Amino acid sequence: MISVSGKKWKEKKVDKNLTEKVQQDYKFSKILSQLIVTRNFDENEIHLIKNDLVLTNVFINNIDFIESSKLLEKTIKNNENICILGDYDVDGSAAASLLSKFFEYLNQPYFCYIPDRENDGYGASVNLFKKLILKKPKLVIMVDCGSTSTKAIEYLNENNIKSIVIDHHEINKPYPKANIIINPKKNNGYLEFDYLCATALTYFFLEILAIKLRSKINLKKYLIYVLLATVCDVMPLRKLNRNIAKNALKDFNLNDNLVFKKIYQLYEKKNKINVDDLGFLFGPILNSGGRLGKSNYAVKLLTSDNSATVDKLTNELINLNNKRKKIETIILDNIDYKKITDEDSDLIIHYDPSINEGLIGIIASRLKDLYNKPSIVITNSNHILKGSARSIHDYNIGRVVKKLLDMDIIINGGGHNMAAGFTLQEKNLRLFKNVILKDFSKHKHNIDYSFSYDAILSSMGFNKNLLYDINKIGPFGTGNVLPIFLFKELKVIKLRIIDKKHISCILKSKKGISINSICFNSLN
């Protein structure tokens, strides 16, 4: 079946025998059982539907976490200065905020630095550390970066500065010679948790450290930061992440967090906080500082307990986000979509030297969503090309960026399955394109471009019981998307255009049942 937008749709295949077994064993409805089977929920995930699961620390006996906590414990006992270096996105900012709140609780000497996109580039570098060591840290903790920072970490070693990396991006041997690297992709006994973001890894690491230090800090009040980073970094809301999500949403009290409370008040929201709020409201606001030259604003905001500071930073970030939206609209309006369509490339590489480098990730995401293809957007920044990539589920873009780094085609870069960033010299742009297109051609036969719906439903089945059943397998997000159903033979009886881009409709079935609907970004 081909939809109006040209997408190919098909119904998900479901094991009817397994569906019946789940239905009988757990006394679930047919549609809920079918959703559980098609999503391949394991026993713990099914158990989580009816029960609250305690969030246990699965890394309590892991050598990387134990050795890291020993090193940090020694640094704290010696009262030595610590540098926190985080990436400029929500994950990096949230992880840096967790560490900052922990050190503030202990009155530990530390400073936090979030690189400026334009002046510092992505992650750790020798030039950046030349600046940061002037503050005389004895330990540098890199969060959401560092897995490919071999030369930068060598520079720290030469200056007798210890280092810990807490990251989830692609990493290959030989690893950077940090004192300890916490990264599931090292395959050091916890590869099964490679779907965790850096903030989640930092949270579990601090839990272990708090036990060693006999600290009474209440880390659970910051679990919402873990979920925020998980959602904004497009990590799957499955398995341990789903448990994090359920616990974070269940235990979160808006009145206990000045930042979240302030944003809710400004947007006049009354609902209990949910995943969509984190992804579509809080995330873009916090990300806007890193996109438009105020990379440290998010950490300052997330770590502040001062209402005046929270008010000031919140308003500044909201203004930056509104500015970002306007710039984004202008950029999108100026893209030659006909040219992209006519080229019909399997992978989109869009180069425009005039694009603000803070927005290349968003533009890449928009192109990926529009064409359902991996998309890379590249701009020119001080005679160096900077790129951002967004991928589809069956193509690991972080792996390719690491490959390009190993081949010395790009200057630096990093990423994971769904997103990556890099810098390269303009003379290598053609080679970059050739290598990445060749790599994609090797893997494209494994990619399914079609879209799937879960089941065909009658309009009679569109009721509160259906909603109640659907919500049992939430919260929804990447890896656990909202169910999609096909309704046949509906007639549009009323429509209106919203904000010059969305279409709101009332649909009516042959049986006379009306359904309110909206189609986003679909005018024309």
Coordinates of C-alpha atoms in Angstrom, one line a residue:
M1 CA 0.0 0.0 0.0
I2 CA 1.4 3.4 -1.0
S3 CA 0.3 6.5 1.1
V4 CA -0.3 10.0 -0.2
S5 CA 3.3 11.0 0.7
G6 CA 4.7 8.1 -1.4
K7 CA 5.7 5.8 1.5
K8 CA 5.2 2.1 1.2
W9 CA 3.2 0.6 4.0
K10 CA 2.7 -3.0 5.1
E11 CA 1.1 -4.8 8.0
K12 CA 3.5 -6.2 10.6
K13 CA 3.8 -10.0 10.6
V14 CA 2.7 -11.5 13.9
D15 CA 3.1 -15.0 15.3
K16 CA -0.6 -15.9 16.0
N17 CA 0.3 -18.9 18.2
L18 CA 2.6 -16.8 20.4
T19 CA 0.0 -14.0 20.6
E20 CA -2.5 -16.5 21.9
K21 CA 0.0 -17.8 24.4
V22 CA 0.7 -14.3 25.8
Q23 CA -3.0 -13.6 25.9
Q24 CA -3.7 -16.8 27.9
D25 CA -0.6 -16.6 30.2
Y26 CA -1.0 -13.0 31.2
K27 CA -4.7 -12.4 30.7
F28 CA -4.1 -9.5 28.3
S29 CA -6.4 -8.4 25.4
K30 CA -5.7 -9.7 21.9
I31 CA -4.4 -6.3 20.6
L32 CA -2.1 -5.8 23.7
S33 CA -0.8 -9.3 23.3
Q34 CA -0.2 -8.7 19.6
L35 CA 1.8 -5.5 20.3
I36 CA 3.9 -7.3 22.9
V37 CA 4.8 -10.1 20.4
T38 CA 5.6 -7.8 17.4
R39 CA 7.9 -5.7 19.7
N40 CA 9.6 -8.9 21.0
F41 CA 9.2 -7.9 24.6
D42 CA 11.3 -10.1 27.0
E43 CA 9.9 -11.4 30.3
N44 CA 11.1 -8.4 32.3
E45 CA 9.5 -6.0 29.9
I46 CA 6.2 -8.0 30.1
H47 CA 6.5 -8.1 33.9
L48 CA 6.9 -4.3 33.9
I49 CA 3.4 -3.9 32.4
K50 CA 1.7 -5.0 35.6
N51 CA 4.3 -4.4 38.2
D52 CA 6.8 -1.8 39.3
L53 CA 10.4 -3.0 38.9
V54 CA 13.1 -1.8 41.3
L55 CA 15.8 0.0 39.3
T56 CA 18.9 -2.1 40.2
N57 CA 22.5 -1.1 39.3
V58 CA 23.6 -3.8 36.8
F59 CA 27.2 -2.5 36.9
I60 CA 27.8 -3.0 40.6
N61 CA 30.4 -5.7 39.9
N62 CA 31.8 -4.5 36.5
I63 CA 35.6 -3.9 36.5
D64 CA 35.4 -0.6 34.5
F65 CA 32.9 0.9 37.0
I66 CA 34.8 -0.4 40.0
E67 CA 38.2 0.9 38.8
S68 CA 36.7 4.3 37.9
S69 CA 35.1 4.7 41.3
K70 CA 38.4 3.8 43.0
L71 CA 40.3 6.4 41.0
L72 CA 37.7 9.1 41.7
E73 CA 37.4 8.1 45.4
K74 CA 41.2 8.6 45.7
T75 CA 41.0 12.0 43.9
I76 CA 38.2 13.2 46.2
K77 CA 40.0 12.0 49.4
N78 CA 43.1 14.0 48.2
N79 CA 40.8 17.0 47.6
E80 CA 42.3 17.4 44.1
N81 CA 40.9 19.6 41.4
I82 CA 38.7 17.8 38.8
C83 CA 37.7 18.9 35.3
I84 CA 34.4 17.7 33.8
L85 CA 34.3 17.9 30.0
G86 CA 31.0 17.2 28.4
D87 CA 29.6 17.3 24.9
Y88 CA 27.4 20.3 24.0
D89 CA 24.2 18.3 23.4
V90 CA 21.6 17.3 26.0
D91 CA 23.3 14.0 26.9
G92 CA 26.7 15.6 27.5
S93 CA 25.1 18.5 29.4
A94 CA 22.9 16.2 31.6
A95 CA 25.9 13.9 32.4
A96 CA 28.1 16.8 33.2
S97 CA 25.3 18.2 35.4
L98 CA 25.0 14.9 37.4
L99 CA 28.7 15.0 38.1
S100 CA 28.6 18.7 39.0
K101 CA 25.7 18.2 41.5
F102 CA 27.6 15.3 43.0
F103 CA 30.8 17.3 43.5
E104 CA 28.9 20.2 44.9
Y105 CA 27.2 18.0 47.4
L106 CA 30.7 16.8 48.5
N107 CA 32.3 20.3 48.4
Q108 CA 34.8 18.8 46.0
P109 CA 37.0 21.3 43.9
Y110 CA 36.0 21.0 40.3
F111 CA 35.1 23.0 37.2
C112 CA 33.0 22.1 34.2
Y113 CA 33.6 22.9 30.6
I114 CA 31.3 22.4 27.6
P115 CA 33.1 23.1 24.3
D116 CA 31.9 25.8 22.0
R117 CA 30.9 24.3 18.6
E118 CA 32.6 27.0 16.6
N119 CA 35.7 27.8 18.7
D120 CA 36.5 24.4 20.2
G121 CA 34.9 21.8 17.9
Y122 CA 33.5 18.5 19.0
G123 CA 34.8 16.7 22.1
A124 CA 38.3 16.6 23.5
S125 CA 41.3 18.0 21.6
V126 CA 44.9 18.9 22.3
N127 CA 44.2 22.6 21.8
L128 CA 41.3 22.5 24.2
F129 CA 43.3 20.7 26.9
K130 CA 46.1 23.2 26.5
K131 CA 43.6 25.8 27.7
L132 CA 41.9 23.7 30.4
I133 CA 45.1 22.5 32.1
L134 CA 45.8 26.1 33.1
K135 CA 43.3 25.5 35.8
K136 CA 45.5 22.7 37.1
P137 CA 43.1 19.7 37.2
K138 CA 44.5 16.4 38.5
L139 CA 41.8 14.4 36.8
V140 CA 39.7 15.0 33.7
I141 CA 36.3 13.2 33.3
M142 CA 35.0 13.2 29.8
V143 CA 31.3 12.5 29.4
D144 CA 29.6 11.7 26.1
C145 CA 32.9 12.2 24.3
G146 CA 36.5 10.9 24.5
S147 CA 36.2 7.4 22.8
T148 CA 38.1 8.6 19.8
S149 CA 40.3 11.3 21.5
T150 CA 43.6 9.4 21.3
K151 CA 45.9 12.4 20.8
A152 CA 44.1 14.6 23.4
I153 CA 44.4 11.9 26.1
E154 CA 48.0 11.3 25.2
Y155 CA 48.5 15.0 25.9
L156 CA 47.0 14.6 29.3
N157 CA 49.2 11.7 30.0
E158 CA 52.3 13.7 29.1
N159 CA 51.2 16.3 31.6
N160 CA 50.6 13.7 34.4
I161 CA 46.8 14.3 34.4
K162 CA 44.6 11.3 34.9
S163 CA 41.5 10.7 32.9
I164 CA 38.2 8.8 32.9
V165 CA 36.0 8.5 29.8
I166 CA 32.3 7.8 30.2
D167 CA 30.9 7.5 26.7
H168 CA 28.6 5.4 24.5
H169 CA 30.0 6.3 21.0
E170 CA 31.8 4.0 18.7
I171 CA 35.2 2.9 19.9
N172 CA 37.8 0.7 18.2
K173 CA 41.2 -0.8 19.3
P174 CA 43.7 0.5 20.1
Y175 CA 41.7 2.4 22.7
P176 CA 42.8 5.9 23.9
K177 CA 45.1 5.5 26.8
A178 CA 42.8 7.0 29.5
N179 CA 43.1 5.5 33.0
I180 CA 39.7 4.0 32.6
I181 CA 37.1 4.0 29.8
I182 CA 33.5 3.2 30.6
N183 CA 31.9 2.4 27.3
P184 CA 29.7 -0.7 26.6
K185 CA 31.1 -0.9 23.0
K186 CA 34.5 -1.8 24.4
N187 CA 32.9 -5.2 24.8
N188 CA 34.3 -5.6 28.3
G189 CA 31.4 -7.6 29.8
Y190 CA 28.5 -5.1 29.3
L191 CA 28.1 -4.9 25.5
E192 CA 24.4 -5.8 26.0
F193 CA 23.9 -2.3 27.4
D194 CA 25.2 -0.5 24.4
Y195 CA 21.8 1.2 24.1
L196 CA 22.5 3.3 27.2
C197 CA 23.4 7.0 26.8
A198 CA 26.3 8.6 28.6
T199 CA 24.1 10.2 31.3
A200 CA 22.7 6.7 32.2
L201 CA 26.2 5.3 32.5
T202 CA 27.2 8.3 34.6
Y203 CA 24.2 7.8 36.9
F204 CA 25.0 4.2 37.6
F205 CA 28.7 5.1 38.1
L206 CA 27.8 7.7 40.7
E207 CA 25.6 5.3 42.5
I208 CA 28.5 3.0 42.9
L209 CA 30.8 5.9 44.0
A210 CA 28.2 7.1 46.5
I211 CA 28.1 3.7 48.2
K212 CA 31.9 3.7 48.4
L213 CA 32.0 7.2 49.9
R214 CA 29.0 6.5 52.2
S215 CA 27.4 9.6 50.7
K216 CA 23.7 10.3 51.4
I217 CA 23.1 12.2 48.2
N218 CA 19.6 11.4 46.7
L219 CA 20.6 10.6 43.2
K220 CA 17.1 9.4 42.3
K221 CA 15.8 13.0 42.2
Y222 CA 18.1 13.4 39.1
L223 CA 16.8 10.2 37.4
I224 CA 14.7 12.5 35.2
Y225 CA 17.9 13.9 33.7
V226 CA 18.8 10.4 32.6
L227 CA 15.5 10.0 30.9
L228 CA 15.8 13.4 29.4
A229 CA 19.2 12.5 27.9
T230 CA 18.0 9.1 26.8
V231 CA 15.0 10.6 24.9
C232 CA 17.0 13.5 23.3
D233 CA 19.9 11.2 22.3
V234 CA 17.4 8.9 20.5
M235 CA 18.2 5.9 22.6
P236 CA 15.7 3.0 22.5
L237 CA 13.1 3.0 25.3
R238 CA 13.4 -0.7 25.8
K239 CA 14.7 -3.0 28.5
L240 CA 16.8 -1.1 31.1
N241 CA 15.9 2.2 29.5
R242 CA 12.2 1.4 29.8
N243 CA 12.7 0.7 33.5
I244 CA 14.5 4.0 33.9
A245 CA 11.7 5.8 32.1
K246 CA 8.9 4.2 34.2
N247 CA 10.8 4.9 37.5
A248 CA 11.8 8.5 36.5
L249 CA 8.2 9.4 35.5
K250 CA 6.6 7.7 38.5
D251 CA 8.9 9.4 41.0
F252 CA 9.3 12.8 39.5
N253 CA 7.8 15.7 41.4
L254 CA 7.6 18.9 39.4
N255 CA 7.8 21.0 42.5
D256 CA 11.2 19.5 43.4
N257 CA 12.9 20.8 40.2
L258 CA 13.1 24.6 39.6
V259 CA 14.1 24.2 36.0
F260 CA 11.3 21.9 34.9
K261 CA 8.7 23.8 37.0
K262 CA 9.7 27.1 35.4
I263 CA 9.5 25.8 31.8
Y264 CA 6.1 24.3 32.6
Q265 CA 4.8 27.6 34.0
L266 CA 6.1 29.6 31.0
Y267 CA 4.3 27.2 28.6
E268 CA 1.2 27.0 30.8
K269 CA 1.3 23.2 30.9
K270 CA -0.8 21.3 33.4
N271 CA -0.2 17.7 32.4
K272 CA 2.0 15.3 34.3
I273 CA 5.4 15.3 32.6
N274 CA 5.9 12.7 29.9
V275 CA 8.4 11.5 27.3
D276 CA 7.0 13.9 24.6
D277 CA 7.6 16.8 26.9
L278 CA 11.2 15.8 27.4
G279 CA 11.8 15.3 23.6
F280 CA 9.8 18.1 22.1
L281 CA 9.8 20.8 24.8
F282 CA 12.7 20.5 27.2
G283 CA 15.2 19.0 24.8
P284 CA 15.1 21.7 22.1
I285 CA 15.3 24.5 24.7
L286 CA 18.4 23.0 26.4
N287 CA 20.0 22.2 23.1
S288 CA 19.6 25.7 21.7
G289 CA 22.5 27.1 23.8
G290 CA 24.9 24.6 22.2
R291 CA 23.6 25.4 18.8
L292 CA 23.9 29.1 19.0
G293 CA 27.1 29.9 20.9
K294 CA 26.0 29.5 24.5
S295 CA 27.1 25.9 25.1
N296 CA 27.5 26.2 28.9
Y297 CA 23.9 27.5 29.5
A298 CA 22.3 24.0 29.8
V299 CA 24.6 22.8 32.5
K300 CA 24.4 26.1 34.4
L301 CA 20.6 25.8 34.2
L302 CA 20.4 22.1 35.2
T303 CA 22.7 22.6 38.2
S304 CA 21.2 25.9 39.5
D305 CA 19.2 26.0 42.8
N306 CA 18.8 29.8 42.5
S307 CA 15.4 30.9 41.2
A308 CA 16.6 34.2 39.8
T309 CA 19.4 32.3 37.9
V310 CA 16.9 29.7 36.7
D311 CA 14.5 32.5 35.5
K312 CA 17.2 34.3 33.6
L313 CA 18.8 31.3 31.9
T314 CA 15.4 29.7 31.0
N315 CA 14.3 32.9 29.3
E316 CA 17.6 33.2 27.5
L317 CA 17.5 29.6 26.3
I318 CA 13.8 30.0 25.2
N319 CA 14.8 33.1 23.2
L320 CA 17.7 31.2 21.6
N321 CA 15.4 28.3 20.7
N322 CA 12.9 30.7 19.1
K323 CA 15.8 32.2 17.1
R324 CA 16.9 28.7 16.1
K325 CA 13.4 27.9 14.8
K326 CA 13.4 31.0 12.6
I327 CA 16.9 30.3 11.2
E328 CA 15.9 26.6 10.7
T329 CA 12.8 27.7 8.7
I330 CA 14.9 29.9 6.4
I331 CA 17.4 27.2 5.8
L332 CA 14.7 24.6 5.0
D333 CA 12.9 27.0 2.7
N334 CA 16.1 27.5 0.7
I335 CA 16.9 23.8 0.1
D336 CA 16.5 22.6 -3.5
Y337 CA 14.3 19.6 -2.8
K338 CA 13.7 18.9 -6.5
K339 CA 17.5 18.5 -7.0
I340 CA 17.7 16.0 -4.1
T341 CA 14.7 14.1 -5.4
D342 CA 16.0 14.0 -9.0
E343 CA 19.5 12.8 -7.8
D344 CA 17.7 9.9 -6.2
S345 CA 20.8 9.0 -4.1
D346 CA 20.6 6.2 -1.6
L347 CA 22.2 8.4 1.0
I348 CA 21.8 12.2 1.1
I349 CA 24.9 14.4 1.4
H350 CA 23.9 18.1 1.4
Y351 CA 26.7 20.7 1.4
D352 CA 25.9 24.3 1.9
P353 CA 28.7 26.5 3.3
S354 CA 26.2 29.2 4.5
I355 CA 24.3 27.0 7.0
N356 CA 24.8 27.9 10.7
E357 CA 26.9 25.0 12.0
G358 CA 24.8 24.8 15.1
L359 CA 21.8 23.7 13.0
I360 CA 23.3 21.1 10.7
G361 CA 22.2 18.3 12.9
I362 CA 18.6 19.5 12.9
I363 CA 18.6 19.9 9.1
A364 CA 20.1 16.5 8.7
S365 CA 17.3 15.1 10.9
R366 CA 14.6 16.9 8.8
L367 CA 16.0 15.5 5.5
K368 CA 16.3 12.0 7.0
D369 CA 12.6 12.2 8.1
L370 CA 11.5 13.6 4.7
Y371 CA 13.3 11.1 2.5
N372 CA 13.6 8.1 4.9
K373 CA 17.3 8.0 4.0
P374 CA 20.5 8.5 6.0
S375 CA 21.3 12.2 5.6
I376 CA 24.5 14.2 6.1
V377 CA 24.6 18.0 6.2
I378 CA 27.9 19.8 5.8
T379 CA 28.8 23.5 6.2
N380 CA 32.0 25.6 6.1
S381 CA 33.4 27.0 9.4
N382 CA 36.6 29.0 9.2
H383 CA 37.8 27.0 6.2
I384 CA 37.1 23.7 7.9
L385 CA 34.1 21.6 6.9
K386 CA 31.8 20.5 9.7
G387 CA 29.2 17.8 9.2
S388 CA 26.4 16.2 11.1
A389 CA 24.7 12.9 10.2
R390 CA 21.4 11.3 11.1
S391 CA 20.7 7.7 10.1
I392 CA 17.9 5.2 9.8
H393 CA 17.7 2.2 12.1
D394 CA 19.4 -0.4 9.8
Y395 CA 22.6 1.7 9.1
N396 CA 25.1 2.5 11.8
I397 CA 26.4 6.0 10.9
G398 CA 28.7 6.1 13.9
R399 CA 30.6 3.1 12.7
V400 CA 31.2 4.7 9.3
V401 CA 32.5 8.0 10.9
K402 CA 34.9 6.0 13.0
K403 CA 36.1 4.2 9.8
L404 CA 36.6 7.6 8.1
L405 CA 38.6 8.8 11.1
D406 CA 40.8 5.7 11.1
M407 CA 41.5 6.3 7.3
D408 CA 42.5 9.9 8.1
I409 CA 39.8 11.2 5.7
I410 CA 38.2 13.3 8.5
I411 CA 40.1 15.4 11.1
N412 CA 37.9 14.2 14.0
G413 CA 34.5 12.9 14.7
G414 CA 32.4 10.4 16.7
G415 CA 28.9 9.0 16.9
H416 CA 26.6 6.1 17.5
N417 CA 24.0 4.1 15.5
M418 CA 21.7 7.0 14.7
A419 CA 23.8 10.2 14.8
A420 CA 27.3 11.4 14.3
G421 CA 29.4 14.6 13.8
F422 CA 32.7 15.2 12.2
T423 CA 35.1 17.8 10.7
L424 CA 37.2 17.5 7.5
Q425 CA 39.3 19.5 5.1
E426 CA 37.5 20.7 2.0
K427 CA 40.0 18.9 -0.2
N428 CA 38.8 15.6 1.2
L429 CA 35.1 16.2 0.6
R430 CA 35.0 14.2 -2.7
L431 CA 36.9 11.3 -1.1
F432 CA 34.6 11.5 2.0
K433 CA 31.5 11.2 -0.3
N434 CA 33.0 8.3 -2.3
V435 CA 33.9 6.3 0.8
I436 CA 30.6 6.7 2.6
L437 CA 28.5 6.0 -0.5
K438 CA 30.6 2.9 -1.2
D439 CA 30.1 1.7 2.4
F440 CA 26.4 2.3 2.2
S441 CA 26.1 0.4 -1.0
K442 CA 27.6 -2.6 0.8
H443 CA 24.9 -2.5 3.5
K444 CA 21.8 -1.2 1.7
H445 CA 20.6 -4.7 0.9
N446 CA 19.9 -5.2 4.6
I447 CA 17.7 -2.1 4.8
D448 CA 14.0 -2.2 4.8
Y449 CA 12.6 1.2 3.6
S450 CA 9.0 0.3 4.1
F451 CA 6.8 1.5 7.0
S452 CA 4.7 -0.9 9.1
Y453 CA 1.4 -0.6 10.8
D454 CA 0.5 -2.9 13.7
A455 CA -3.0 -3.9 12.8
I456 CA -6.2 -3.1 10.9
L457 CA -8.9 -1.7 13.2
S458 CA -12.6 -1.0 12.9
S459 CA -13.7 2.5 13.9
M460 CA -15.8 0.7 16.6
G461 CA -12.5 -0.4 18.2
F462 CA -11.3 3.2 18.5
N463 CA -12.3 3.8 22.1
K464 CA -10.9 4.3 25.7
N465 CA -10.3 0.6 26.2
L466 CA -7.9 0.6 23.2
L467 CA -6.1 3.7 24.7
Y468 CA -5.9 2.0 28.1
D469 CA -4.3 -1.1 26.5
I470 CA -1.9 0.8 24.4
N471 CA -0.6 2.8 27.4
K472 CA 0.3 -0.4 29.2
I473 CA 3.3 -0.9 27.0
G474 CA 4.5 2.8 27.3
P475 CA 6.3 5.0 27.7
F476 CA 6.8 5.4 24.0
G477 CA 9.8 6.6 22.0
T478 CA 12.7 5.3 19.9
G479 CA 12.6 1.5 19.9
N480 CA 9.1 1.4 21.4
V481 CA 7.2 3.7 19.0
L482 CA 3.5 4.5 19.4
P483 CA 1.4 1.8 17.7
I484 CA 0.1 2.6 14.2
F485 CA -3.2 1.3 13.1
L486 CA -4.9 1.2 9.7
F487 CA -8.6 2.4 9.5
K488 CA -10.3 1.8 6.2
E489 CA -13.0 3.8 4.4
L490 CA -13.0 7.0 6.4
K491 CA -14.3 10.2 4.9
V492 CA -13.0 13.7 5.6
I493 CA -16.0 15.7 6.7
K494 CA -14.2 18.8 8.0
L495 CA -10.7 20.3 7.8
R496 CA -8.7 23.3 8.8
I497 CA -5.1 24.5 8.4
I498 CA -3.0 25.2 11.5
D499 CA 0.0 27.5 11.5
K500 CA 0.1 27.4 7.7
K501 CA 1.6 23.8 7.8
H502 CA -0.5 21.3 9.7
I503 CA -3.9 19.9 8.6
S504 CA -6.6 19.1 11.2
C505 CA -9.4 16.8 10.1
I506 CA -12.6 15.2 11.4
L507 CA -12.9 11.8 9.8
K508 CA -16.1 9.8 9.7
S509 CA -16.6 6.0 9.2
K510 CA -19.5 4.3 7.5
K511 CA -20.8 3.4 10.9
G512 CA -21.1 7.1 11.7
I513 CA -18.2 7.3 14.2
S514 CA -16.2 10.5 14.1
I515 CA -12.4 10.6 14.7
N516 CA -10.4 13.8 15.3
S517 CA -7.1 13.7 13.5
I518 CA -4.1 15.9 12.6
C519 CA -1.4 15.6 9.9
F520 CA 1.8 17.5 10.8
N521 CA 3.8 19.5 8.3
S522 CA 1.7 18.3 5.4
L523 CA 0.3 21.4 3.7
N524 CA 0.4 20.9 -0.1

